[in-house]
PDB file of N, CA and C in Angstrom:
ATOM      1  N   UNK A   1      51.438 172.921-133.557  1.00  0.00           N
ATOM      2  CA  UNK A   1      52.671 172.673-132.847  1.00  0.00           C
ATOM      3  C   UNK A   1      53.846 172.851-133.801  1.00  0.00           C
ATOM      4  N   UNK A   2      55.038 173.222-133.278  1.00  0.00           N
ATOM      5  CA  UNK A   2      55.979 173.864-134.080  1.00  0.00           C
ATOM      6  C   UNK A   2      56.474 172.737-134.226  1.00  0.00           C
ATOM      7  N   UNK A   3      57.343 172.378-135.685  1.00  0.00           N
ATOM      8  CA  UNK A   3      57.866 171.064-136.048  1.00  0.00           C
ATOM      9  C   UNK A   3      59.462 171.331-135.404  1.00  0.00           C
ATOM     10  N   UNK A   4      60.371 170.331-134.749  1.00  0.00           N
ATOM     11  CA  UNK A   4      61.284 169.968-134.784  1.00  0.00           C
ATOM     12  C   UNK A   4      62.424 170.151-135.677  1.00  0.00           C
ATOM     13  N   UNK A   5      61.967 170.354-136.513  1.00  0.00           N
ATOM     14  CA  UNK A   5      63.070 170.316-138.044  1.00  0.00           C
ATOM     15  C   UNK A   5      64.094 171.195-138.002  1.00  0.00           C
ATOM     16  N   UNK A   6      63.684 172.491-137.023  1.00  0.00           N
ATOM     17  CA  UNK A   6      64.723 173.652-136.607  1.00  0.00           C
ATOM     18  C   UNK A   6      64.885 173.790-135.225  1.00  0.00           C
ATOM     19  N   UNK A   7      66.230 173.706-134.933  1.00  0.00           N
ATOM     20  CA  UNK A   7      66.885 174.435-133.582  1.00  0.00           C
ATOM     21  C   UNK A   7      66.090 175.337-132.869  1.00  0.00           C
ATOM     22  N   UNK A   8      65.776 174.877-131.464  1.00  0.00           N
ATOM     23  CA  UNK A   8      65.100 176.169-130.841  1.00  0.00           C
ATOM     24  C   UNK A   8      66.026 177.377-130.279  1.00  0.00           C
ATOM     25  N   UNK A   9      65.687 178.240-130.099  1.00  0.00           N
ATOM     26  CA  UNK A   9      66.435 179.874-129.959  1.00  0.00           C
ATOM     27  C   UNK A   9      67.113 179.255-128.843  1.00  0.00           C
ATOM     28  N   UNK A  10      66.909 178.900-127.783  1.00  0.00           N
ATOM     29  CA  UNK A  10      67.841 178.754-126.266  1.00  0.00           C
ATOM     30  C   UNK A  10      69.341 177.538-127.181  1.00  0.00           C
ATOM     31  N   UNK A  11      68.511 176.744-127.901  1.00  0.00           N
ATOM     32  CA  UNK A  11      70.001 175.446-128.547  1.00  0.00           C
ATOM     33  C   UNK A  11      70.978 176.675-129.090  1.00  0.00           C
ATOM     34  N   UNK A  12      70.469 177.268-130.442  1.00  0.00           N
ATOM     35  CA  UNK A  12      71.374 178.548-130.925  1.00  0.00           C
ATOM     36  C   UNK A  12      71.629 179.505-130.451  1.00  0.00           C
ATOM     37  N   UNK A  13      71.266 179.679-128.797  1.00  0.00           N
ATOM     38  CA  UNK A  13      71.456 180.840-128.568  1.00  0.00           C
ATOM     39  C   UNK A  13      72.956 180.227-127.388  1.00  0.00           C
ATOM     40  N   UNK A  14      73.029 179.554-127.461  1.00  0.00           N
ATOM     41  CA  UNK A  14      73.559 178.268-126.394  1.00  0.00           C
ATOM     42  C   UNK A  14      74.767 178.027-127.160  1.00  0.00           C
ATOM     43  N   UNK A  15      74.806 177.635-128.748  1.00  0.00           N
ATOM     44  CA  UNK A  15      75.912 177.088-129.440  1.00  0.00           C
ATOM     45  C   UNK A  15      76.960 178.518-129.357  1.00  0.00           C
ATOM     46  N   UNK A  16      76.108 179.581-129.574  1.00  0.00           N
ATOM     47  CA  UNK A  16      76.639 180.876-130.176  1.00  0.00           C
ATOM     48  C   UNK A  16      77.240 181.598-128.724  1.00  0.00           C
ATOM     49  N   UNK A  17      76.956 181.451-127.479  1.00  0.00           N
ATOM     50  CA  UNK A  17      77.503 182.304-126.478  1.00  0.00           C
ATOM     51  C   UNK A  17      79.059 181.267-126.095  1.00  0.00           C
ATOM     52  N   UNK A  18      78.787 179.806-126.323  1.00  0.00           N
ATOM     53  CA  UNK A  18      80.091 179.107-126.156  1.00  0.00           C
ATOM     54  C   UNK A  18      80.965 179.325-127.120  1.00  0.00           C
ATOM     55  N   UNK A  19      80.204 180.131-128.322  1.00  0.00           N
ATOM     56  CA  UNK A  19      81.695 180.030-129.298  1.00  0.00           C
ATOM     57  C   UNK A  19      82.312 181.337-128.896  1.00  0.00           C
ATOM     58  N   UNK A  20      81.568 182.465-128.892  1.00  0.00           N
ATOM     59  CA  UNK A  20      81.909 183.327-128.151  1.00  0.00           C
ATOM     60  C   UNK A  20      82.598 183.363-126.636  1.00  0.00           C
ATOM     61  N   UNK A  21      81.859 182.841-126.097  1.00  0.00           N
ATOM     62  CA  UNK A  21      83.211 182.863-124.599  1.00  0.00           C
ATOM     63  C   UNK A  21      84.400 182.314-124.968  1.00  0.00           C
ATOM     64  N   UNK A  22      84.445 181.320-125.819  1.00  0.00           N
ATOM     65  CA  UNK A  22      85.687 180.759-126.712  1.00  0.00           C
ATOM     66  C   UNK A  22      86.913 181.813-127.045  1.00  0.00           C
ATOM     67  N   UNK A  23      86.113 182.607-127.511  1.00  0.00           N
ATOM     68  CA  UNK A  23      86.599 183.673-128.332  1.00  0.00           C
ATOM     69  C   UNK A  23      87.590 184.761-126.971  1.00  0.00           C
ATOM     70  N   UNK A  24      86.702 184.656-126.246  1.00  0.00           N
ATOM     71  CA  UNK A  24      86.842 185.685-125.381  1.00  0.00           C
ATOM     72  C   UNK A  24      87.845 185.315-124.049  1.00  0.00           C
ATOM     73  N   UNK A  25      87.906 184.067-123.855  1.00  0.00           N
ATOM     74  CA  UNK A  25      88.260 183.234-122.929  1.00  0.00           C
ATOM     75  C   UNK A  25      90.334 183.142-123.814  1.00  0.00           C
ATOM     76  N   UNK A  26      90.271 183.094-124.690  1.00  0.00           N
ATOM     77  CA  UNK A  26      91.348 182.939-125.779  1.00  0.00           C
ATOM     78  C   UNK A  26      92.324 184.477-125.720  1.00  0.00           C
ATOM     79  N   UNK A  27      91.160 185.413-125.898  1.00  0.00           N
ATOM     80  CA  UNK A  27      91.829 187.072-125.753  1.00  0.00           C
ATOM     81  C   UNK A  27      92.227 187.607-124.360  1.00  0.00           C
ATOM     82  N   UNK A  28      91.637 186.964-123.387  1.00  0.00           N
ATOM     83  CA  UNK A  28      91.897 187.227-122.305  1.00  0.00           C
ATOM     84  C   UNK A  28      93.344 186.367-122.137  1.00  0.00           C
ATOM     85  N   UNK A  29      93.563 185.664-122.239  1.00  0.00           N
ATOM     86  CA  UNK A  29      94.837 184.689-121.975  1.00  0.00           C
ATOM     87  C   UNK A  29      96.010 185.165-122.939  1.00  0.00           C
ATOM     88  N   UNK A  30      95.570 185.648-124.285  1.00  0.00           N
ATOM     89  CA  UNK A  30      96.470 186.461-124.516  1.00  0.00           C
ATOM     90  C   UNK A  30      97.158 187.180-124.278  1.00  0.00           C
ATOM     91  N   UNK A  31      95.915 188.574-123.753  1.00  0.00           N
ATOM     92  CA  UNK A  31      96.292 189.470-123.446  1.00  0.00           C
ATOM     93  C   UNK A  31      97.237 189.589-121.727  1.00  0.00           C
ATOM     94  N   UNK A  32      96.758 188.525-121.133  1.00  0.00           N
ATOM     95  CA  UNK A  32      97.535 188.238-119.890  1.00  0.00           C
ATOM     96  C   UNK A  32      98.981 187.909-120.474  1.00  0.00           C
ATOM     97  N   UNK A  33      99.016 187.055-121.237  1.00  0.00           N
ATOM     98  CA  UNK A  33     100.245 186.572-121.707  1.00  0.00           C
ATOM     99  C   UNK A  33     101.726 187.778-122.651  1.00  0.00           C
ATOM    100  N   UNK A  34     100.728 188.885-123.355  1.00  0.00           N
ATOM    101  CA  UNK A  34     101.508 189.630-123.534  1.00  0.00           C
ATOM    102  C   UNK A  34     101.772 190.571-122.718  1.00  0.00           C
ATOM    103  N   UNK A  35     100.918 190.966-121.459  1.00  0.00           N
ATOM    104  CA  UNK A  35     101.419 191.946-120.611  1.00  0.00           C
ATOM    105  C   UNK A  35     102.585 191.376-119.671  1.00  0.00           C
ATOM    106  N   UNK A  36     102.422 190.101-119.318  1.00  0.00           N
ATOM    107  CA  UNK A  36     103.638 189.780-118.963  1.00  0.00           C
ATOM    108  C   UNK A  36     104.662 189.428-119.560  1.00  0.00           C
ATOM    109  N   UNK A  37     104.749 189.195-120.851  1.00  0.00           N
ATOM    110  CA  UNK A  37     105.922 189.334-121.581  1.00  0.00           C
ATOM    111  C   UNK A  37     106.511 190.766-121.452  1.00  0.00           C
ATOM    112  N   UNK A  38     105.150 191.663-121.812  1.00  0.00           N
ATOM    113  CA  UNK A  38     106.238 193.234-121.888  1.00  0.00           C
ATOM    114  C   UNK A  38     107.068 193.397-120.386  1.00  0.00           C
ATOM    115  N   UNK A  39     106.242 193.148-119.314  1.00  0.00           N
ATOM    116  CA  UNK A  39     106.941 193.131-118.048  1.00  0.00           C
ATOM    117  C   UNK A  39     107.888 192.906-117.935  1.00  0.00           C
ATOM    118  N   UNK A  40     108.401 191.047-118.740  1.00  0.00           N
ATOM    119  CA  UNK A  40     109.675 190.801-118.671  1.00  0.00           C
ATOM    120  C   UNK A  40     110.902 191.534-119.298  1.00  0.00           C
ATOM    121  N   UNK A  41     110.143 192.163-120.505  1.00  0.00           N
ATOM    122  CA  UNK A  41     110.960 192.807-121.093  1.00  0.00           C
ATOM    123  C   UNK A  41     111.289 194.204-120.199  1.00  0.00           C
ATOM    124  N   UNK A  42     110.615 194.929-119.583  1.00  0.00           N
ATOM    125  CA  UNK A  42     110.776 196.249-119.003  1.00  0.00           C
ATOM    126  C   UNK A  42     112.371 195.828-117.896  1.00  0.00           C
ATOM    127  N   UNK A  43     112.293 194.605-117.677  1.00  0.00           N
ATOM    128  CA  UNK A  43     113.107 194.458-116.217  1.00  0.00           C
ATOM    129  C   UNK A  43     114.645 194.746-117.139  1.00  0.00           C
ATOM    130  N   UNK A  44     114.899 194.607-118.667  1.00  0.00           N
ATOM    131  CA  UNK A  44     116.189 194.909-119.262  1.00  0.00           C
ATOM    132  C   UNK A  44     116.476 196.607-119.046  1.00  0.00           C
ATOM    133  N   UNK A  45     117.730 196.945-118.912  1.00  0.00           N
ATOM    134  CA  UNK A  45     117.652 198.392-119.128  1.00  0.00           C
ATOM    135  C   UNK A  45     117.739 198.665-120.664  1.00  0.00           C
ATOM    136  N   UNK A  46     118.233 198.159-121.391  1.00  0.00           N
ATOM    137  CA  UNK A  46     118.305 198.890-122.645  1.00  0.00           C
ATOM    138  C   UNK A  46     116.750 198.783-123.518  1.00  0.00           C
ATOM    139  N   UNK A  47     115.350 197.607-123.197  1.00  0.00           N
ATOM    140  CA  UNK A  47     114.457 197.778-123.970  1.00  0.00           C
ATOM    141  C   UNK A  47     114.040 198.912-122.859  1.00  0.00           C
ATOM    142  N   UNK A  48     113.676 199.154-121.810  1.00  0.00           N
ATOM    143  CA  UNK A  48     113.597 199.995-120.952  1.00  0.00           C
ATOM    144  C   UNK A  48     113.598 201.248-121.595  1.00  0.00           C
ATOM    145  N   UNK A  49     115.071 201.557-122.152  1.00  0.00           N
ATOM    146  CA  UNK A  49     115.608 203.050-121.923  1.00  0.00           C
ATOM    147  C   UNK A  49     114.737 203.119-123.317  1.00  0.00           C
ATOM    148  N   UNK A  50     114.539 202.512-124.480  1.00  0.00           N
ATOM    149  CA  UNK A  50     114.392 202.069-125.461  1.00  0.00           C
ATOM    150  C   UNK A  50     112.621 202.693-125.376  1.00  0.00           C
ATOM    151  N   UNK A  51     111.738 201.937-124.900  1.00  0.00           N
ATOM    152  CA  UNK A  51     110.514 202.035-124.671  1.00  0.00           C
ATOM    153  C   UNK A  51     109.685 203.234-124.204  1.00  0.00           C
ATOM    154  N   UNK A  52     110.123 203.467-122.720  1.00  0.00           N
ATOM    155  CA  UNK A  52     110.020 204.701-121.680  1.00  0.00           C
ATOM    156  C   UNK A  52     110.393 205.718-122.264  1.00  0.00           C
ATOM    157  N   UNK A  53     110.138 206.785-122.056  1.00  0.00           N
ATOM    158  CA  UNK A  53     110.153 208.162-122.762  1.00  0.00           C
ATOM    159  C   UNK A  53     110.818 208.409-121.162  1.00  0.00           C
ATOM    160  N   UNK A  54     110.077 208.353-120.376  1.00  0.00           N
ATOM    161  CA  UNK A  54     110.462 208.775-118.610  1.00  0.00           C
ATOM    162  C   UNK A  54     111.957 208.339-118.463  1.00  0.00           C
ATOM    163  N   UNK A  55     112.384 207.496-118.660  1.00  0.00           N
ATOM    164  CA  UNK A  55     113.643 206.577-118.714  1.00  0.00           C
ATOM    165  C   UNK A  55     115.297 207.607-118.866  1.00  0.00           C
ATOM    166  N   UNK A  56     114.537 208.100-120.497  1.00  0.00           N
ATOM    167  CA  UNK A  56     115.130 208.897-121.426  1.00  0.00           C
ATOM    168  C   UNK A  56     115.297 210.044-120.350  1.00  0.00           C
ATOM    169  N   UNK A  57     114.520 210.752-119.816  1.00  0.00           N
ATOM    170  CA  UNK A  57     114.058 212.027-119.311  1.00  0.00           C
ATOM    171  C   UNK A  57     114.758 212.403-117.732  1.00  0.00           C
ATOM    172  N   UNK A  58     114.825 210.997-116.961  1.00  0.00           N
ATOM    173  CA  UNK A  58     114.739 211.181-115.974  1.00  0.00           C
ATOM    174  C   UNK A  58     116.356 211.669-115.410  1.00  0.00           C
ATOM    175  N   UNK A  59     116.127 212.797-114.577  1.00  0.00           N
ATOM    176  CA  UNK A  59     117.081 213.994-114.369  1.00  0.00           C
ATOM    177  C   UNK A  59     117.321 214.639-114.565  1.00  0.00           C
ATOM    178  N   UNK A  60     116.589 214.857-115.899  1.00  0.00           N
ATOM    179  CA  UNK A  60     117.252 215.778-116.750  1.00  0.00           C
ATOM    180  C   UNK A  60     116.099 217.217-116.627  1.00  0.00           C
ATOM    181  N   UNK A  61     116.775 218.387-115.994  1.00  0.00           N
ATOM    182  CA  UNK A  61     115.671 219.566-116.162  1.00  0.00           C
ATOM    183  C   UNK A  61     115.586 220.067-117.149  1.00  0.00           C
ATOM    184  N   UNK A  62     114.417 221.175-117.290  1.00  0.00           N
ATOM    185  CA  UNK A  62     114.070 221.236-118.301  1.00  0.00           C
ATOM    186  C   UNK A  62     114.078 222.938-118.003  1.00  0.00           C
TER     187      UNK A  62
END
């Protein structure tokens, strides 16, 4: 019989997917958090004209 003394694979496999969703759960909220920052920023015209290449462009033929 296997001794106790070590963690079975499901405990470490268990510690290691929560630190990970951690991880992942963290980047996702980020990344929500900076796309709506840039959003807010798009609604200015000058980071707008600034950012957009289309912005720059638009009317103008070519």
């Amino acid at each position: 019989m296997r001794s106790q003394k070590y963690p079975s694979y499901e405990e470490r496999f268990g510690r290691f997917s929560r630190s990970v969703e951690k991880w992942l759960v963290g980047l996702v909220i980020l990344l929500l958090l900076s796309l709506t920052f840039t959003q807010i920023l798009l609604h200015f015209d000058t980071v707008r004209a600034w950012l957009v290449e289309v912005e720059r462009l638009e009317g103008v033929a070519s």
